[in-house]
Coordinates of C-alpha atoms and ligand atoms in Angstrom, one line a residue:
X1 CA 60.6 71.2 64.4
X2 CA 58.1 69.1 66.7
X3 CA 58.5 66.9 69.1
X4 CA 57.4 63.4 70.3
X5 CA 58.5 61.5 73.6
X6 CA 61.6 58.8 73.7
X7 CA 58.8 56.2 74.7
X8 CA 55.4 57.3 72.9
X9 CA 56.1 57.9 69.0
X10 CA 52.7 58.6 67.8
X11 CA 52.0 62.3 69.7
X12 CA 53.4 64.4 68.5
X13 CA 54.1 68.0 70.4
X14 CA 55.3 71.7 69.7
X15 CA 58.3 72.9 71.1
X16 CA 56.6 75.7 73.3
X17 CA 54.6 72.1 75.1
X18 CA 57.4 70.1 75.1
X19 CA 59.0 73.3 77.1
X20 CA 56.2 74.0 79.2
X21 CA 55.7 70.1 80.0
X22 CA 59.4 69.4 80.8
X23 CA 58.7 65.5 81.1
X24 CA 56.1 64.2 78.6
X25 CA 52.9 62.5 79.6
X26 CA 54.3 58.9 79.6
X27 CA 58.0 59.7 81.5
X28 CA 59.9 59.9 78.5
X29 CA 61.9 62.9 77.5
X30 CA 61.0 65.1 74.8
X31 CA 63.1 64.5 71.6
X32 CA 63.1 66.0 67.6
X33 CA 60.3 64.2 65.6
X34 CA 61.8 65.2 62.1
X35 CA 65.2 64.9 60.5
X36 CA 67.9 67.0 61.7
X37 CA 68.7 69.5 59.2
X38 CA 72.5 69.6 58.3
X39 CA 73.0 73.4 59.2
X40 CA 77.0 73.5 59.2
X41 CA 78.0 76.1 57.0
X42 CA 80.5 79.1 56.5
X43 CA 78.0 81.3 58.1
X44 CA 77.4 79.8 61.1
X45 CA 81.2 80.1 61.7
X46 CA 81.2 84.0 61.6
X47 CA 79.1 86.3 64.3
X48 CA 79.0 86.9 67.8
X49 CA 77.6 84.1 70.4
X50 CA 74.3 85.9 70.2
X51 CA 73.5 85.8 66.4
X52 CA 74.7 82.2 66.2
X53 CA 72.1 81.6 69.6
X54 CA 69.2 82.5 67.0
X55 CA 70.4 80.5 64.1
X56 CA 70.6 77.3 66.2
X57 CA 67.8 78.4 68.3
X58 CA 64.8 78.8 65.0
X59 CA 66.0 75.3 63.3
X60 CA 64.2 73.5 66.9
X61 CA 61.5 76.1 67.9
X62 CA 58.9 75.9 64.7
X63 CA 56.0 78.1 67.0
X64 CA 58.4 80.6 67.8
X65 CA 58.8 83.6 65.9
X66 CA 62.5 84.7 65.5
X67 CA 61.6 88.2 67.1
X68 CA 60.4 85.5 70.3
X69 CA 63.6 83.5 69.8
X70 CA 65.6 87.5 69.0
X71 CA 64.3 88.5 72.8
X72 CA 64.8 85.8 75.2
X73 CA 68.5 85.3 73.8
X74 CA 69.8 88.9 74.1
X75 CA 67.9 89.1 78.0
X76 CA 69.8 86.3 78.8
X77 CA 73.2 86.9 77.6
X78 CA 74.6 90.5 77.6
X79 CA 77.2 92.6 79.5
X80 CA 74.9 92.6 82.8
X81 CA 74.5 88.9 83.0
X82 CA 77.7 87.1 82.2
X83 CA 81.0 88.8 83.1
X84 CA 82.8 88.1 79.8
X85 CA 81.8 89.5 76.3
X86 CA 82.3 86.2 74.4
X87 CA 80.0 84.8 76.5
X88 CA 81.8 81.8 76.6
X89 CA 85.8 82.2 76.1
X90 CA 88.0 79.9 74.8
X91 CA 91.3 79.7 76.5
X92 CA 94.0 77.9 74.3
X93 CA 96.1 75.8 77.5
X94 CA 98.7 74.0 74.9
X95 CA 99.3 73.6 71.5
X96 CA 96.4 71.5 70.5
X97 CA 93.9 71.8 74.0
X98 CA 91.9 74.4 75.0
X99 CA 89.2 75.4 77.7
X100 CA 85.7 76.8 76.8
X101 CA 84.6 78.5 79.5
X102 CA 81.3 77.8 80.5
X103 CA 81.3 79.8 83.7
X104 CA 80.8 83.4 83.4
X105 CA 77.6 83.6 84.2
X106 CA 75.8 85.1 87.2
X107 CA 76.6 82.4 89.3
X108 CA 79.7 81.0 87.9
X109 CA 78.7 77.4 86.3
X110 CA 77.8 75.8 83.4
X111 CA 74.2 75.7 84.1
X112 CA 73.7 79.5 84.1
X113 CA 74.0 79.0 79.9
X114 CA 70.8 77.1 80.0
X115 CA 69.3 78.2 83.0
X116 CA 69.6 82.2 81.5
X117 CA 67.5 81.7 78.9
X118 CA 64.9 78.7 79.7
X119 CA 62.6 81.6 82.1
X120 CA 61.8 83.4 78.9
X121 CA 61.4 80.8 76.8
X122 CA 59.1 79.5 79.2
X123 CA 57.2 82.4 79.7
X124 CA 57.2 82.8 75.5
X125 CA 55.8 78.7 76.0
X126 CA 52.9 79.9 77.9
X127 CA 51.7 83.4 76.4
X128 CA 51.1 80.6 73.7
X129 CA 49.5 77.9 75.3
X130 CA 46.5 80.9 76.6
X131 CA 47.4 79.8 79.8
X132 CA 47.9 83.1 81.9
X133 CA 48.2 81.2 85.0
X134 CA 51.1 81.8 87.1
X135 CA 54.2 79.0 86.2
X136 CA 55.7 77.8 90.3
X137 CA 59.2 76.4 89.3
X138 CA 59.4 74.1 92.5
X139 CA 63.7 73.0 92.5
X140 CA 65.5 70.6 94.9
X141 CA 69.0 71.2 94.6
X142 CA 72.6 69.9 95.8
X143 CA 74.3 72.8 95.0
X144 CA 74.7 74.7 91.3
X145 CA 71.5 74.2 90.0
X146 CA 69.4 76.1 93.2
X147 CA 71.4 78.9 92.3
X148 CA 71.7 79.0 88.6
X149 CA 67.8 78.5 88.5
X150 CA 67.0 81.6 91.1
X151 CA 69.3 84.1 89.4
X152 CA 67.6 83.4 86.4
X153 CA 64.1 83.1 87.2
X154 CA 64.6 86.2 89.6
X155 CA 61.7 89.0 88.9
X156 CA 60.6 87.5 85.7
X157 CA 56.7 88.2 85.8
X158 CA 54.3 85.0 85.7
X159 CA 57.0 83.0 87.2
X160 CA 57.4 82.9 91.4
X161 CA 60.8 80.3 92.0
X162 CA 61.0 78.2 95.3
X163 CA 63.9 76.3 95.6
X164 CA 64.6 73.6 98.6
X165 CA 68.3 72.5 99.4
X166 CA 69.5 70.1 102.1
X167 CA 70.7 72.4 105.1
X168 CA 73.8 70.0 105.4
X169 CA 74.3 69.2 101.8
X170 CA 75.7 71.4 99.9
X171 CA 78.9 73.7 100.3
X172 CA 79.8 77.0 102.6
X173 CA 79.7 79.5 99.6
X174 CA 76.7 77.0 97.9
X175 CA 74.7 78.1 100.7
X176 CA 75.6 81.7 101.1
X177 CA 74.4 82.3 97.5
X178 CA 71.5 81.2 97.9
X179 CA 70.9 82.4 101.5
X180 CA 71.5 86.1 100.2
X181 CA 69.4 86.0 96.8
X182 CA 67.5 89.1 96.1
X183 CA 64.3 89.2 94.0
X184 CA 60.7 90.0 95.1
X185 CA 59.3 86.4 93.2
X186 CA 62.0 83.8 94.8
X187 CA 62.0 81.4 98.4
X188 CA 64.6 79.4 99.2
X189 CA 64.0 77.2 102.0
X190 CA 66.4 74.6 103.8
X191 CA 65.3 71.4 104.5
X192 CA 66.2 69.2 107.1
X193 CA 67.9 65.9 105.8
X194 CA 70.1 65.6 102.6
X195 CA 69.3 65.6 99.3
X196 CA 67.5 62.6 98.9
X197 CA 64.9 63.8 101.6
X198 CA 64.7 67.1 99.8
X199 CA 64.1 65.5 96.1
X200 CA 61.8 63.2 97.8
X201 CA 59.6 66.1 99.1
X202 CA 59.5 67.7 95.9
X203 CA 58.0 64.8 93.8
X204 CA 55.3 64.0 96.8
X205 CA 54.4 67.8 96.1
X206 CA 54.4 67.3 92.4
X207 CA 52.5 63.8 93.0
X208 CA 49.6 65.4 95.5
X209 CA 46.8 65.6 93.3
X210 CA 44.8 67.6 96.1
X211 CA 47.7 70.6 96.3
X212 CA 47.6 70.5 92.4
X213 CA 43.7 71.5 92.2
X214 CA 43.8 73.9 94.9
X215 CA 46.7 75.3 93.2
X216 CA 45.0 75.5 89.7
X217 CA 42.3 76.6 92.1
X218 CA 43.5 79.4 92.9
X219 CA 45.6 80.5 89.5
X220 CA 48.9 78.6 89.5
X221 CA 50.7 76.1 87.7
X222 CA 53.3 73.8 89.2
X223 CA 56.3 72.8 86.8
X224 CA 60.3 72.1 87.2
X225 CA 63.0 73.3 86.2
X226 CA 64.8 70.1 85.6
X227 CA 67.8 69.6 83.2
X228 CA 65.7 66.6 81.0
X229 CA 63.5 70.0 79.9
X230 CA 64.7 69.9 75.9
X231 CA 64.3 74.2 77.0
X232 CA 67.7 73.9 79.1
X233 CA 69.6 71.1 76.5
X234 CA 69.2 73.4 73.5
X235 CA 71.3 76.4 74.7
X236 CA 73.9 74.1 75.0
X237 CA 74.5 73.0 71.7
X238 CA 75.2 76.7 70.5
X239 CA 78.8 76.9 72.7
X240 CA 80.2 74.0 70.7
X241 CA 79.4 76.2 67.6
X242 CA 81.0 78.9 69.0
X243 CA 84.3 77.2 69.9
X244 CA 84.9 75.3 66.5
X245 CA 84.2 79.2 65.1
X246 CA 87.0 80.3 67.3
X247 CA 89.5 78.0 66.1
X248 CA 88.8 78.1 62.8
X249 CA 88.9 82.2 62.5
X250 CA 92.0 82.6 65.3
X251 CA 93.2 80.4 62.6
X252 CA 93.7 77.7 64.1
X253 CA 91.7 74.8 62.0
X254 CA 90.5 74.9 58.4
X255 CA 87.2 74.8 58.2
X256 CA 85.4 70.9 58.2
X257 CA 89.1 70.0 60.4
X258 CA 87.4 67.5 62.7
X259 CA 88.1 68.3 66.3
X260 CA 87.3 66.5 69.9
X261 CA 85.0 67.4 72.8
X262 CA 85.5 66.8 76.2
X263 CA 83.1 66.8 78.4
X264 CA 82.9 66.5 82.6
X265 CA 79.9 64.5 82.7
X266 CA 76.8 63.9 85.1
X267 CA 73.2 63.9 83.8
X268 CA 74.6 63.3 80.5
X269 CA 73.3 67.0 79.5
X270 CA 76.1 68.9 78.6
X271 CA 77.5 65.9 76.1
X272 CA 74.1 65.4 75.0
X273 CA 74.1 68.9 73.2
X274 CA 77.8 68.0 71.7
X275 CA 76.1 65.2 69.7
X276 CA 73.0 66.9 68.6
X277 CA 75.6 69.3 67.7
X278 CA 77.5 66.5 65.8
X279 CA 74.1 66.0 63.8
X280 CA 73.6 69.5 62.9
X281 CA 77.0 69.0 60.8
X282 CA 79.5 70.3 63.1
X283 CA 82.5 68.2 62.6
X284 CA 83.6 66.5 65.7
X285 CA 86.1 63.3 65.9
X286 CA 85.0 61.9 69.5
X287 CA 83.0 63.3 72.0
X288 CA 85.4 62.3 75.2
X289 CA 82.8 61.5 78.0
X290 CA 84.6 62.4 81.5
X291 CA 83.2 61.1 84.4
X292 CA 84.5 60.7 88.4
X293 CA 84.8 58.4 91.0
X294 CA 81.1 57.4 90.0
X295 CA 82.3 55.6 87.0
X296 CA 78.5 54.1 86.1
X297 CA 78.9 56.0 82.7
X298 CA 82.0 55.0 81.5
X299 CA 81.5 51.3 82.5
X300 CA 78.4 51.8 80.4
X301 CA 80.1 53.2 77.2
X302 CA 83.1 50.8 77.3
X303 CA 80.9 47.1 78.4
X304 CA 77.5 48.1 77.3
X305 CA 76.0 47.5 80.3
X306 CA 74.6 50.4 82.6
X307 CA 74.4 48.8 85.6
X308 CA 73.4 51.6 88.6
X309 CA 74.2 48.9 91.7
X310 CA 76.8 49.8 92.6
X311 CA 78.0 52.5 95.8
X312 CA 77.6 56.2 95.6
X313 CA 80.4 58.1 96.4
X314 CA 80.7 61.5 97.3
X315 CA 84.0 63.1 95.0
X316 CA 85.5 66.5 95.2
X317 CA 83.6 66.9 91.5
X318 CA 79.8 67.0 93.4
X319 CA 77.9 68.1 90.1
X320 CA 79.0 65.0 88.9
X321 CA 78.0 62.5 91.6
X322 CA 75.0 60.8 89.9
X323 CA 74.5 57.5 89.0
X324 CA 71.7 57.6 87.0
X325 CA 72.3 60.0 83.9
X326 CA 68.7 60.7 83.1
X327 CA 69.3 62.6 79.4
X328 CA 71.1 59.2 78.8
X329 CA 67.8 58.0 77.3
X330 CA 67.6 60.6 74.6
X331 CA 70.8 59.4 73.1
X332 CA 69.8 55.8 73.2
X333 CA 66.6 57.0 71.0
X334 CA 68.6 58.6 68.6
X335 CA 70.9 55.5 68.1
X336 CA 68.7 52.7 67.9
X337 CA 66.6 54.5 65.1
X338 CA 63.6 55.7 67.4
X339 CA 62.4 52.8 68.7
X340 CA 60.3 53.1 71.7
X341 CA 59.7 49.7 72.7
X342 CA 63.3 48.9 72.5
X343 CA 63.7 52.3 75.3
X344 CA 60.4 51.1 77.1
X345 CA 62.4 47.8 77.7
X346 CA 66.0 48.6 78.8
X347 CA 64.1 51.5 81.3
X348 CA 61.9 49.1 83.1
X349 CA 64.8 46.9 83.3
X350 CA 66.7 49.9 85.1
X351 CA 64.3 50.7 87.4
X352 CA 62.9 46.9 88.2
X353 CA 67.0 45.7 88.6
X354 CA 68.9 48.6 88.4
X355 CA 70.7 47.9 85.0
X356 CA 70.2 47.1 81.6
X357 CA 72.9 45.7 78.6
X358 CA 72.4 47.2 74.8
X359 CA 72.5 45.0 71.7
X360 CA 75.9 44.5 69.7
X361 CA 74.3 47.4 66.9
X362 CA 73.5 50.2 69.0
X363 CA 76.9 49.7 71.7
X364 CA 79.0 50.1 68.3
X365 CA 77.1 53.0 67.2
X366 CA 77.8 54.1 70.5
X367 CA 81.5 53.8 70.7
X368 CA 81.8 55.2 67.0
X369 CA 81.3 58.6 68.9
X370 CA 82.1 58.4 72.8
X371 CA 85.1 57.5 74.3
X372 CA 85.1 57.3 77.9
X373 CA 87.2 56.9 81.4
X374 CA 86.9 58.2 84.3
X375 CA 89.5 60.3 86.9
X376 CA 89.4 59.6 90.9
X377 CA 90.3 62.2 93.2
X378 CA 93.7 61.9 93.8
X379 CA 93.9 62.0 90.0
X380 CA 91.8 65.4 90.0
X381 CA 93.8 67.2 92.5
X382 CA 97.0 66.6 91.1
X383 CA 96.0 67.2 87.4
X384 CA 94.8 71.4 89.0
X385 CA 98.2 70.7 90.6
X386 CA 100.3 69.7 86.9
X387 CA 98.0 72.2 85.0
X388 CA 98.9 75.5 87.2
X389 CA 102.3 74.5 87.0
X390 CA 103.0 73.4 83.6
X391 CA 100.3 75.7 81.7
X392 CA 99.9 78.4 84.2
X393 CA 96.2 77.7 83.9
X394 CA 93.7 76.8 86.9
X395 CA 91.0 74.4 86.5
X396 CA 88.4 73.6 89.1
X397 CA 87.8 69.9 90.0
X398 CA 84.7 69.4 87.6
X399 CA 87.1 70.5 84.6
X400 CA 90.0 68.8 86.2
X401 CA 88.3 65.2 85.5
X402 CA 88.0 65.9 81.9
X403 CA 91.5 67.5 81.6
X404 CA 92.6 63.9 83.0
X405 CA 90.4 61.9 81.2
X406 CA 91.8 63.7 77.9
X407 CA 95.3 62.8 78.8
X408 CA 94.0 59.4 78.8
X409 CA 92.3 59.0 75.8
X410 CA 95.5 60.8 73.9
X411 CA 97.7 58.1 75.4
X412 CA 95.7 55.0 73.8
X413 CA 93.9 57.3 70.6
X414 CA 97.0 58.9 69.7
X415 CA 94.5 62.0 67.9
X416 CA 95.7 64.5 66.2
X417 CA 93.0 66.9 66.1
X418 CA 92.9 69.4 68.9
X419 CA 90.6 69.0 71.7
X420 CA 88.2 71.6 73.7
X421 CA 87.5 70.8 77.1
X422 CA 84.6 72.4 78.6
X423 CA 85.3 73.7 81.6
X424 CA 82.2 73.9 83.8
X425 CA 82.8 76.0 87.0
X426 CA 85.0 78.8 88.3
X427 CA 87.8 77.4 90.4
X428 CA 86.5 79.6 92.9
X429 CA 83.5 77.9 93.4
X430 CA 85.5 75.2 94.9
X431 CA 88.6 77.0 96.5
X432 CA 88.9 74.3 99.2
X433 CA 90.0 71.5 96.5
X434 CA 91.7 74.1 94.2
X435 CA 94.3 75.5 97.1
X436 CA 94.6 71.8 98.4
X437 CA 95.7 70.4 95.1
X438 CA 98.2 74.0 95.0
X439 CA 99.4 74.8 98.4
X440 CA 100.0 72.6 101.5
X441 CA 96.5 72.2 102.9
X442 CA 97.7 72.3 106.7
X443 CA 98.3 76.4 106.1
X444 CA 94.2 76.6 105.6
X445 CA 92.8 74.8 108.5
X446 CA 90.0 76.0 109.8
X447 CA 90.2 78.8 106.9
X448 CA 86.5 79.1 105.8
X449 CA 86.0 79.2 102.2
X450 CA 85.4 83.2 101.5
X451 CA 88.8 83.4 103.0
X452 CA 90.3 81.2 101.0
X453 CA 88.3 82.5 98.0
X454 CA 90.8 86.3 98.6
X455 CA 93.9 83.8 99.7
X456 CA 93.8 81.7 96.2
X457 CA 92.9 84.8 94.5
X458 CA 96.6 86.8 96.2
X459 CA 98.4 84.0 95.5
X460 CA 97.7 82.9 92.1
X461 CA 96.8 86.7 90.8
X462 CA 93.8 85.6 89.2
X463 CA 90.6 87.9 90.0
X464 CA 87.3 86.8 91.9
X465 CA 84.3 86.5 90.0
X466 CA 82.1 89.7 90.9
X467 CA 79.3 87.6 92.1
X468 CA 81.5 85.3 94.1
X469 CA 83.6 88.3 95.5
X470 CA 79.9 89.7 96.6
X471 CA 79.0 87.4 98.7
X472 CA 80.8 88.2 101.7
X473 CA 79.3 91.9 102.0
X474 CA 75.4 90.4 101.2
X475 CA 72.9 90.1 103.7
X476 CA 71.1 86.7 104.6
X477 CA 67.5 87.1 103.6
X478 CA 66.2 83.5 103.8
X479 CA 66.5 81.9 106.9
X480 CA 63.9 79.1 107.2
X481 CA 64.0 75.7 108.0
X482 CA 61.9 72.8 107.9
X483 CA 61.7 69.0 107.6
X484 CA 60.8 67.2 104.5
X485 CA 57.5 66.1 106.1
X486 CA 55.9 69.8 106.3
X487 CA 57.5 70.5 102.8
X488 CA 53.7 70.4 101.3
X489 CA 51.7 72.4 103.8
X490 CA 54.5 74.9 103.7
X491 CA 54.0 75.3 100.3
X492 CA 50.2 75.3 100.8
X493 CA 50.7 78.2 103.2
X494 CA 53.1 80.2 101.2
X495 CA 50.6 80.4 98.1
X496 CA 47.5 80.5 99.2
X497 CA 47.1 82.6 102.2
Ligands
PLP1 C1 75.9 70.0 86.3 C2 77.4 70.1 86.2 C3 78.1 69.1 85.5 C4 77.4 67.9 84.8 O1 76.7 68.3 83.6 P1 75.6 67.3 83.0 O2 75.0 68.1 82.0 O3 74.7 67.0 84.2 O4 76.3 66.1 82.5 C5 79.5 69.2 85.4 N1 80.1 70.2 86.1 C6 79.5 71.2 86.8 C7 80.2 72.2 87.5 C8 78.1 71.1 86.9 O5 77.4 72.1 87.6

């Protein structure tokens, strides 16, 4: 398979560039240039998460070799990385809904999936590009993504990981992970401002042609880690292969038995691999697009018009706080038949006035797949709150949105296939929402959250996760801080002296 960009049609690319590149030349995402080979079949449905990892993996990476594609899957999922053999579990929470657990990874969200594997296919990327310089991930985060990025890149050779987050920005136990990560190749450095400040920084840094050559200079390559890199949406689309395996050998499903997808939704990544998924053959009825308070998405899928003016607020669902789904633009490529021009035209229009409206054709093609709505917080709190009690199962609040958003696509769908929900974090990643929507919130005032992390874990019975549990006993290792404005030189510093 190669690859060309959603708005440039006539370079093409190799998958190791479109890796190594992240974003191509013209700001357009890397997408498939060929057809998408129908690979649904009775074999794909049998093997562990691992084998069915290659199979997917060798149908999109033409310059890999399968002994390449062989290595960086089984060094980023086995026993010591995720805390679960089936890698991603599916828990059955009624008759026809179940959970696929995304979170047993090192750091106990979704991202670790992607984030696992993309350091090796990265290194793999560059052996072949006979570029032996050394690869700086540079990462501004808000929360799950600092994390999930150092744990993976930790002490993989070539690769030295610096990640920025706002010192006030992101949560208690957010900040403790990252505080106390080990590895001899990773900086994490707080920033003073929020995460706009912090983003900011890293782009100027990205943007400064004169730190680039002294860089290059001196045997280093800048690059991101950045979910629009096609390297962190392909390790997605195996878990929805896995899942519709599970059902159909616990018995569940015939095989070809179309089933939904529900999906808590942000940067449109995690839904994105359902539908290349959908391409590949695997049957799916609708793919249920859950989003929160920040409702830009499904506006978008049910009007046709994305239109990003509009307030930002901050829910109790933070990895979904976004209001402008970058992977978005893949899936508008794929629908409207690869036209860049048309892509060119609706972007400019979203970043000249902040919204753009799609034809009658493509909006149908659209809502032939996606179904949307969104859940506020109220709503998310007391869905944890009716899903403890009724199914004895706890969601955190990122899970909780799509739970609530499948209830209400069931009461106007009336479906009778059974749904999967992907359930994207731990509910111990967020103990403050997950023991206010349980308990009465007065009893954990000033509680901090590794408290309530052992008080949720007594009262409900369910364990820690290890690295969670951890936390408390680690020491801090990275204590700077500094203000967006010295982001650059302190870079400059760390490197080169
Ligand atoms: C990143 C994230 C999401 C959103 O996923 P996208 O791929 O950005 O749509 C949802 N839930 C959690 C917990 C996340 O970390």
């Amino acid at each position: 398979m190669l690859y060309y960009s959603t708005r440039d049609i006539d370079n093409i690319s190799t998958a190791s560039n479109a890796i190594l590149k992240g974003l191509a030349h013209d700001g357009g995402l890397f997408v498939p240039a060929g057809t998408i080979n129908k690979l649904f079949n009775k074999k794909l449905l049998t093997g562990n998460y691992n084998e069915l990892a290659v199979n997917i993996f060798s149908q999109f990476l033409g310059d890999f070799s399968i002994p390449e594609i062989k290595s960086a899957i089984d060094a980023a999922y086995n026993e010591k990385t995720f805390e679960h053999q089936a890698i991603t579990p599916l828990s059955q929470i009624s008759e026809q809904t179940y959970c696929l657990e995304l979170w047993h990874g090192p750091t106990s969200a979704f991202k670790d999936i992607a984030l696992q594997v993309l350091p090796h296919l990265l290194t793999t990327a560059a052996l072949k590009s006979g570029d032996d310089r050394d690869i700086v991930i540079l990462t501004a985060t808000s929360g799950d993504t600092g994390k999930s990025a150092l744990e993976g890149f930790r002490d993989v050779k070539g690769v030295i990981i610096i990640v920025y987050f706002p010192e006030k920005g992101v949560s208690e136990i957010q900040k403790l992970q990252m505080t106390t990560q080990e590895g001899l190749n990773v900086h994490v450095i707080a920033v003073q401002g929020n995460f706009d400040d912090t983003q900011a920084g890293v782009k100027q840094i990205f943007n400064n042609k004169v730190i680039n050559a002294k860089l290059a200079n001196e045997g280093y390559r800048l690059t991101s880690a950045n979910s629009i890199n096609w390297g962190r949406l392909l390790p997605q689309i195996v878990y929805y292969f896995y899942a519709y395996g599970e059902l159909v050998s616990r018995g569940h499903i015939q095989a070809g038995k179309a089933i939904n997808f529900v999906v808590p939704t942000g940067n449109f990544g995690n839904i994105l691999a359902g539908y290349y998924a959908h391409r590949l053959g695997l049957p799916i009825n609708r793919l249920v697009c859950a989003a929160n308070r920040n409702n830009v998405l499904s506006d978008f899928i049910n009007s046709g018009q994305y239109n990003k003016n509009r307030p930002f607020y901050n829910s109790l669902s933070p990895s979904m706080d976004i209001l402008v789904s970058s992977n978005l633009e893949r899936l508008l490529f794929e629908l409207n038949g690869h036209d860049p021009d048309q892509i060119k035209n609706w972007m400019d229009q979203l970043s000249k006035e902040g919204l753009y409206r799609l034809d009658k054709e493509t909006l149908s093609k659209l809502q032939e797949m996606f179904w949307s709505d969104y859940a506020d917080d109220q709503e998310t709190l007391a869905t944890i709150a009716d899903t403890y009690r009724s199914n004895n199962y706890l969601l955190d609040p990122h899970s909780a949105v799509g739970k609530n958003v499948l209830g209400k696509y069931l009461a106007q769908e009336n479906s009778d296939h059974p749904s999967i929900i992907l359930s994207t974090a731990s509910p111990f990643k967020f103990t403050g929402s997950t023991s206010k929507a349980l308990y009465n919130s007065s009893d954990f005032m000033d509680i901090s959250e590794l408290e309530l992390m052992k008080t949720l874990s007594q009262k409900t019975g369910i364990p820690v996760p290890k690295n969670l549990a951890e936390l408390e006993n680690k020491a801090v290792i990275h204590r700077q801080v500094i203000a967006p404005l010295e982001m650059a030189e302190h870079l400059e510093k760390q490197l080169l002296t």
